[in-house]
Each structure stands twice: as structure tokens, then as C-alpha cells.
């Protein structure tokens, strides 16, 4: 059962719909806060999907058994219901899902926001383990990844800049949920992107104060796709929720227009 947040409709200016894919611990709500209304107001058909087991959507199996391939299938199901192949826009783990989707599906373009790198999320996990060895070990043993984000301070460290208002961090912390351990392993080692299989143009964007992926990793991802990364100063990992989110949305809009979309 698909669960979507659907805003706007296609127009003569923007005949291609946009599908937004959320990252780990998040759900479609992270796009509804700012991005869906922004793009709908500019004549786009903007759709955000709740991946299985996220938001109010049940999983067909235990959440911890859901794989990246399952999530790619969710995006494909959304695309198949649209009149034309959509632009796919993914954040964090959603960026990995977009990359895997584009390996086998045709799309006019893709956008990666603070995405899992082409080399996988191992670097991120190791950095987290060095900072909080006991918490990461306990989380791995219990398969309870949400325990890593059990305080607003932890949420800020991973997802937001040092200057993001406390209320923004608190609202996000209240809505985070458990993530699949199988999908985490896929993103670290088992199901990494294969850039040579992807032909769609990509916009690769990163955040200067990202607590998950380094700017060096973002640049390496862009090089793998024969493009240049765009890094947004003073911004944390959750680029669509940070106070400066309009600068990110405006850049995506301008890039889509430049590509005739």
C-alpha cells in the first residue's frame, strides 16, 4: 500500500513530476515541511513517498528485514503511477535509493541531497562509533538504531548546524523513527551504487556542517558522476529542514529549469 503526500500538478512550464525520497529515521513529513509547497507553488507536481515501515505505512515484513532493494521498489511503484517518468530527489539514505533506482530505471534527472556516498556509509558509521563507542555497540547488538538519537543534542549533532533553532531540532527529534538494520548494512557494504550504470544527469549537493557525510565524500560522489558537487555553507545534514532551506530549493528549481524540466 503506497502512502504519499501529493502536492500541486504538472504545468506547461514543468510537465515532469518530482518524486522526493526521504532518508533513514525520517519519513515523507520531512519534505512536506517546506519543499512540497515550494515546488507546487512553482507549477510542479511534487510527491513525497513514505517508504515501507515509515510514517503511517506498514511494512510487509519486519522493518529490520526491509532492504534498499525493497525501498527502490517503493519508488518504482510511485513512478509507475505517474503519467511520465519523474525526476527523483533523494536525501541521505534516500540519495542511495535514488542512485540504485537510476541504475535500472530511466528518468530525466536525479538530485542527491547530503546523500550516502557512492562508496557507502561505512565512513559515517565508523566516525559515529569513534565518538560514541558504547552507544553504537549497544545499538548494533539490540538492532535499535533509534537509541543513537535519543537526545536533542544527538539529533543536532547528526542532522543540524550549530545555529539551527532549538525548536526545529526538537520538532525533528519528536518525529524520528526506527530504521531497518538490513537497509543500514546495504548502505554500508552490501548494495552500493554502480555509477557507470547511471546515465541520467545528476545534481549533487552537500552541507558544510553535515554530521553524517563529509564534504570530501560529497565531492567524491560528484566525481563518480562526472559532475561537481555544490556545498552549502553553514548548513547541516537535513538540508530541507534547515532555516536556509530556500537556498537549496531555489538551486534545485534553477537546475531543473536549465535542464528543460
Short mmCIF file of C-alpha atoms in Angstrom, two decimals:
data_model
loop_
_atom_site.label_atom_id
_atom_site.label_comp_id
_atom_site.label_asym_id
_atom_site.label_seq_id
_atom_site.Cartn_x
_atom_site.Cartn_y
_atom_site.Cartn_z
CA UNK A 1 0.00 0.00 0.00
CA UNK A 2 1.53 3.27 -1.12
CA UNK A 3 1.38 6.22 1.22
CA UNK A 4 2.09 9.55 -0.46
CA UNK A 5 1.96 13.24 0.24
CA UNK A 6 0.88 14.78 -3.06
CA UNK A 7 1.01 18.49 -3.82
CA UNK A 8 0.38 20.54 -6.96
CA UNK A 9 0.08 19.34 -10.53
CA UNK A 10 2.19 19.44 -13.65
CA UNK A 11 2.09 22.56 -15.80
CA UNK A 12 3.19 23.61 -19.25
CA UNK A 13 6.32 25.08 -17.64
CA UNK A 14 7.05 21.94 -15.60
CA UNK A 15 5.48 18.89 -17.25
CA UNK A 16 7.65 16.37 -15.38
CA UNK A 17 6.65 15.39 -11.82
CA UNK A 18 9.08 15.28 -8.90
CA UNK A 19 9.33 12.34 -6.50
CA UNK A 20 11.02 13.04 -3.16
CA UNK A 21 12.61 10.16 -1.22
CA UNK A 22 13.37 10.55 2.48
CA UNK A 23 16.36 9.24 4.38
CA UNK A 24 16.88 6.95 7.36
CA UNK A 25 14.86 7.64 10.54
CA UNK A 26 12.74 10.15 8.60
CA UNK A 27 9.55 9.88 6.55
CA UNK A 28 7.68 11.91 3.93
CA UNK A 29 6.92 14.60 6.53
CA UNK A 30 10.46 15.98 6.12
CA UNK A 31 9.58 17.11 2.58
CA UNK A 32 6.12 18.38 3.49
CA UNK A 33 7.53 20.90 5.95
CA UNK A 34 8.97 23.15 3.23
CA UNK A 35 9.79 21.60 -0.13
CA UNK A 36 6.46 20.23 -1.37
CA UNK A 37 4.65 23.53 -1.04
CA UNK A 38 7.57 25.44 -2.54
CA UNK A 39 7.67 23.32 -5.69
CA UNK A 40 3.88 23.04 -6.01
CA UNK A 41 3.63 26.83 -5.90
CA UNK A 42 6.04 26.98 -8.84
CA UNK A 43 4.00 24.74 -11.09
CA UNK A 44 5.47 21.33 -10.29
CA UNK A 45 3.67 18.15 -9.33
CA UNK A 46 5.56 17.24 -6.14
CA UNK A 47 5.12 13.86 -4.46
CA UNK A 48 6.82 12.51 -1.33
CA UNK A 49 6.64 8.79 -0.59
CA UNK A 50 6.66 7.07 2.77
CA UNK A 51 8.92 4.08 2.31
CA UNK A 52 7.50 0.85 3.72
CA UNK A 53 7.59 0.84 7.51
CA UNK A 54 7.86 4.64 7.65
CA UNK A 55 5.37 7.33 8.55
CA UNK A 56 1.97 5.68 8.78
CA UNK A 57 2.75 3.00 6.22
CA UNK A 58 3.11 -0.60 7.45
CA UNK A 59 5.93 -2.84 6.27
CA UNK A 60 5.10 -6.10 4.50
CA UNK A 61 7.66 -7.76 6.73
CA UNK A 62 9.62 -6.85 9.84
CA UNK A 63 11.15 -3.38 9.40
CA UNK A 64 14.61 -4.76 10.16
CA UNK A 65 14.28 -7.07 7.15
CA UNK A 66 13.49 -4.24 4.70
CA UNK A 67 16.30 -3.79 2.20
CA UNK A 68 17.43 -0.96 -0.02
CA UNK A 69 16.08 -3.02 -2.93
CA UNK A 70 12.66 -3.02 -1.22
CA UNK A 71 12.80 0.76 -0.91
CA UNK A 72 13.84 1.08 -4.57
CA UNK A 73 10.76 -0.96 -5.40
CA UNK A 74 8.61 1.51 -3.45
CA UNK A 75 9.95 4.40 -5.55
CA UNK A 76 9.38 2.40 -8.73
CA UNK A 77 5.78 1.80 -7.71
CA UNK A 78 5.26 5.54 -7.32
CA UNK A 79 6.89 6.27 -10.68
CA UNK A 80 4.71 3.70 -12.43
CA UNK A 81 1.57 5.50 -11.25
CA UNK A 82 2.63 8.82 -12.76
CA UNK A 83 1.89 9.87 -16.33
CA UNK A 84 5.56 10.32 -17.22
CA UNK A 85 8.85 9.24 -15.69
CA UNK A 86 9.63 11.60 -12.79
CA UNK A 87 12.70 13.41 -11.60
CA UNK A 88 13.82 11.60 -8.43
CA UNK A 89 15.18 13.59 -5.49
CA UNK A 90 16.71 11.79 -2.52
CA UNK A 91 18.14 12.84 0.82
CA UNK A 92 20.74 10.81 2.75
CA UNK A 93 19.66 7.15 2.52
CA UNK A 94 17.09 8.40 0.03
CA UNK A 95 20.02 9.51 -2.13
CA UNK A 96 21.32 5.94 -2.12
CA UNK A 97 17.84 4.72 -3.09
CA UNK A 98 17.76 7.23 -5.96
CA UNK A 99 21.15 6.04 -7.19
CA UNK A 100 20.07 2.40 -7.12
CA UNK A 101 16.77 3.29 -8.81
CA UNK A 102 18.59 5.07 -11.64
CA UNK A 103 20.73 2.00 -12.32
CA UNK A 104 17.76 0.20 -13.83
CA UNK A 105 15.08 2.83 -14.47
CA UNK A 106 15.01 5.70 -16.94
CA UNK A 107 14.47 9.16 -15.52
CA UNK A 108 15.01 12.67 -16.90
CA UNK A 109 17.22 13.62 -13.94
CA UNK A 110 18.10 12.98 -10.32
CA UNK A 111 19.06 15.14 -7.35
CA UNK A 112 21.17 13.96 -4.40
CA UNK A 113 20.99 15.95 -1.13
CA UNK A 114 23.59 15.01 1.51
CA UNK A 115 23.46 11.53 0.02
CA UNK A 116 25.04 8.29 1.09
CA UNK A 117 28.28 8.34 -0.95
CA UNK A 118 28.96 6.00 -3.85
CA UNK A 119 31.49 4.28 -1.56
CA UNK A 120 28.81 3.66 1.05
CA UNK A 121 28.12 4.83 4.58
CA UNK A 122 30.96 2.94 6.29
CA UNK A 123 32.92 6.13 6.95
CA UNK A 124 29.92 7.72 8.64
CA UNK A 125 29.33 4.66 10.83
CA UNK A 126 32.99 4.45 11.84
CA UNK A 127 33.09 8.13 12.75
CA UNK A 128 29.97 7.69 14.88
CA UNK A 129 31.48 4.61 16.55
CA UNK A 130 34.66 6.50 17.44
CA UNK A 131 32.61 9.30 19.01
CA UNK A 132 30.17 7.05 20.89
CA UNK A 133 31.59 3.50 21.01
CA UNK A 134 29.29 2.18 23.75
CA UNK A 135 26.09 3.57 22.26
CA UNK A 136 26.93 2.29 18.77
CA UNK A 137 27.85 -1.17 20.09
CA UNK A 138 24.64 -1.39 22.11
CA UNK A 139 22.59 -0.23 19.12
CA UNK A 140 24.18 -2.87 16.87
CA UNK A 141 23.54 -5.67 19.38
CA UNK A 142 19.94 -4.69 20.10
CA UNK A 143 19.20 -3.66 16.50
CA UNK A 144 17.70 -0.45 17.88
CA UNK A 145 19.20 2.32 15.79
CA UNK A 146 16.87 4.99 17.17
CA UNK A 147 18.67 4.71 20.51
CA UNK A 148 21.56 6.56 18.85
CA UNK A 149 19.30 9.60 18.50
CA UNK A 150 17.78 9.59 21.97
CA UNK A 151 18.52 13.22 22.82
CA UNK A 152 18.05 16.51 21.04
CA UNK A 153 21.80 17.05 21.31
CA UNK A 154 22.41 13.82 19.37
CA UNK A 155 19.88 14.84 16.73
CA UNK A 156 21.54 18.22 16.33
CA UNK A 157 25.00 16.63 16.03
CA UNK A 158 23.90 14.38 13.16
CA UNK A 159 21.30 16.42 11.30
CA UNK A 160 21.59 20.14 12.01
CA UNK A 161 24.05 23.02 12.19
CA UNK A 162 25.16 24.56 15.46
CA UNK A 163 22.94 27.60 14.85
CA UNK A 164 19.69 25.84 13.91
CA UNK A 165 16.92 26.99 16.29
CA UNK A 166 16.20 24.59 19.15
CA UNK A 167 12.54 24.29 18.15
CA UNK A 168 13.46 22.99 14.70
CA UNK A 169 15.71 20.34 16.23
CA UNK A 170 13.06 19.39 18.80
CA UNK A 171 10.32 19.03 16.18
CA UNK A 172 12.53 16.74 14.13
CA UNK A 173 13.59 14.69 17.17
CA UNK A 174 9.94 14.08 18.06
CA UNK A 175 9.21 12.62 14.61
CA UNK A 176 12.22 10.36 14.07
CA UNK A 177 11.60 6.62 13.99
CA UNK A 178 13.42 3.32 13.92
CA UNK A 179 15.31 2.36 10.75
CA UNK A 180 15.94 -1.03 9.15
CA UNK A 181 19.18 -2.74 10.15
CA UNK A 182 19.18 -4.60 6.81
CA UNK A 183 18.99 -1.30 4.90
CA UNK A 184 21.84 0.06 7.03
CA UNK A 185 24.05 -2.88 6.09
CA UNK A 186 23.10 -2.45 2.43
CA UNK A 187 24.09 1.20 2.59
CA UNK A 188 27.40 0.41 4.27
CA UNK A 189 28.60 -2.59 2.30
CA UNK A 190 26.10 -4.87 0.62
CA UNK A 191 24.31 -2.83 -2.06
CA UNK A 192 26.43 0.13 -3.09
CA UNK A 193 25.80 2.34 -6.13
CA UNK A 194 27.26 1.49 -9.53
CA UNK A 195 27.77 4.90 -11.14
CA UNK A 196 28.74 3.52 -14.56
CA UNK A 197 25.20 2.19 -14.95
CA UNK A 198 23.62 5.61 -14.49
CA UNK A 199 23.10 7.91 -17.46
CA UNK A 200 20.63 10.47 -16.08
CA UNK A 201 22.08 13.92 -15.25
CA UNK A 202 22.59 14.40 -11.51
CA UNK A 203 22.73 17.43 -9.25
CA UNK A 204 24.92 16.59 -6.24
CA UNK A 205 24.51 18.82 -3.18
CA UNK A 206 26.13 18.74 0.24
CA UNK A 207 26.17 20.60 3.53
CA UNK A 208 29.23 22.20 5.10
CA UNK A 209 28.25 21.20 8.66
CA UNK A 210 26.90 17.76 7.81
CA UNK A 211 27.18 15.42 10.80
CA UNK A 212 26.83 12.32 8.61
CA UNK A 213 28.85 12.72 5.41
CA UNK A 214 31.95 14.82 4.88
CA UNK A 215 32.31 17.35 2.09
CA UNK A 216 35.14 15.18 0.74
CA UNK A 217 32.68 12.29 0.41
CA UNK A 218 30.18 14.54 -1.37
CA UNK A 219 32.85 15.70 -3.80
CA UNK A 220 33.90 12.07 -4.45
CA UNK A 221 30.30 11.17 -5.24
CA UNK A 222 30.05 14.05 -7.70
CA UNK A 223 33.28 12.99 -9.41
CA UNK A 224 31.91 9.48 -9.80
CA UNK A 225 29.06 11.02 -11.82
CA UNK A 226 31.35 13.33 -13.80
CA UNK A 227 29.95 16.49 -12.24
CA UNK A 228 30.82 18.96 -9.50
CA UNK A 229 29.30 18.99 -6.04
CA UNK A 230 27.65 22.11 -4.67
CA UNK A 231 28.31 22.64 -0.95
CA UNK A 232 26.02 24.90 1.07
CA UNK A 233 27.86 26.83 3.80
CA UNK A 234 26.65 26.83 7.39
CA UNK A 235 24.11 24.10 6.74
CA UNK A 236 23.57 20.74 8.47
CA UNK A 237 22.62 17.34 7.08
CA UNK A 238 18.85 17.93 6.97
CA UNK A 239 19.10 20.47 4.19
CA UNK A 240 15.33 20.55 3.60
CA UNK A 241 14.62 21.45 7.25
CA UNK A 242 17.42 23.91 7.99
CA UNK A 243 16.42 27.61 8.19
CA UNK A 244 18.32 28.27 4.94
CA UNK A 245 16.33 25.59 3.07
CA UNK A 246 15.05 28.12 0.45
CA UNK A 247 18.56 28.44 -0.98
CA UNK A 248 18.60 24.67 -1.59
CA UNK A 249 15.12 24.61 -3.12
CA UNK A 250 15.92 27.59 -5.34
CA UNK A 251 19.04 25.87 -6.64
CA UNK A 252 17.14 22.69 -7.45
CA UNK A 253 14.46 24.71 -9.22
CA UNK A 254 17.02 26.63 -11.27
CA UNK A 255 18.86 23.42 -12.19
CA UNK A 256 15.64 21.73 -13.30
CA UNK A 257 14.73 24.74 -15.43
CA UNK A 258 18.20 24.73 -17.01
CA UNK A 259 17.60 21.10 -17.96
CA UNK A 260 14.22 21.87 -19.54
CA UNK A 261 12.27 20.33 -16.67
#
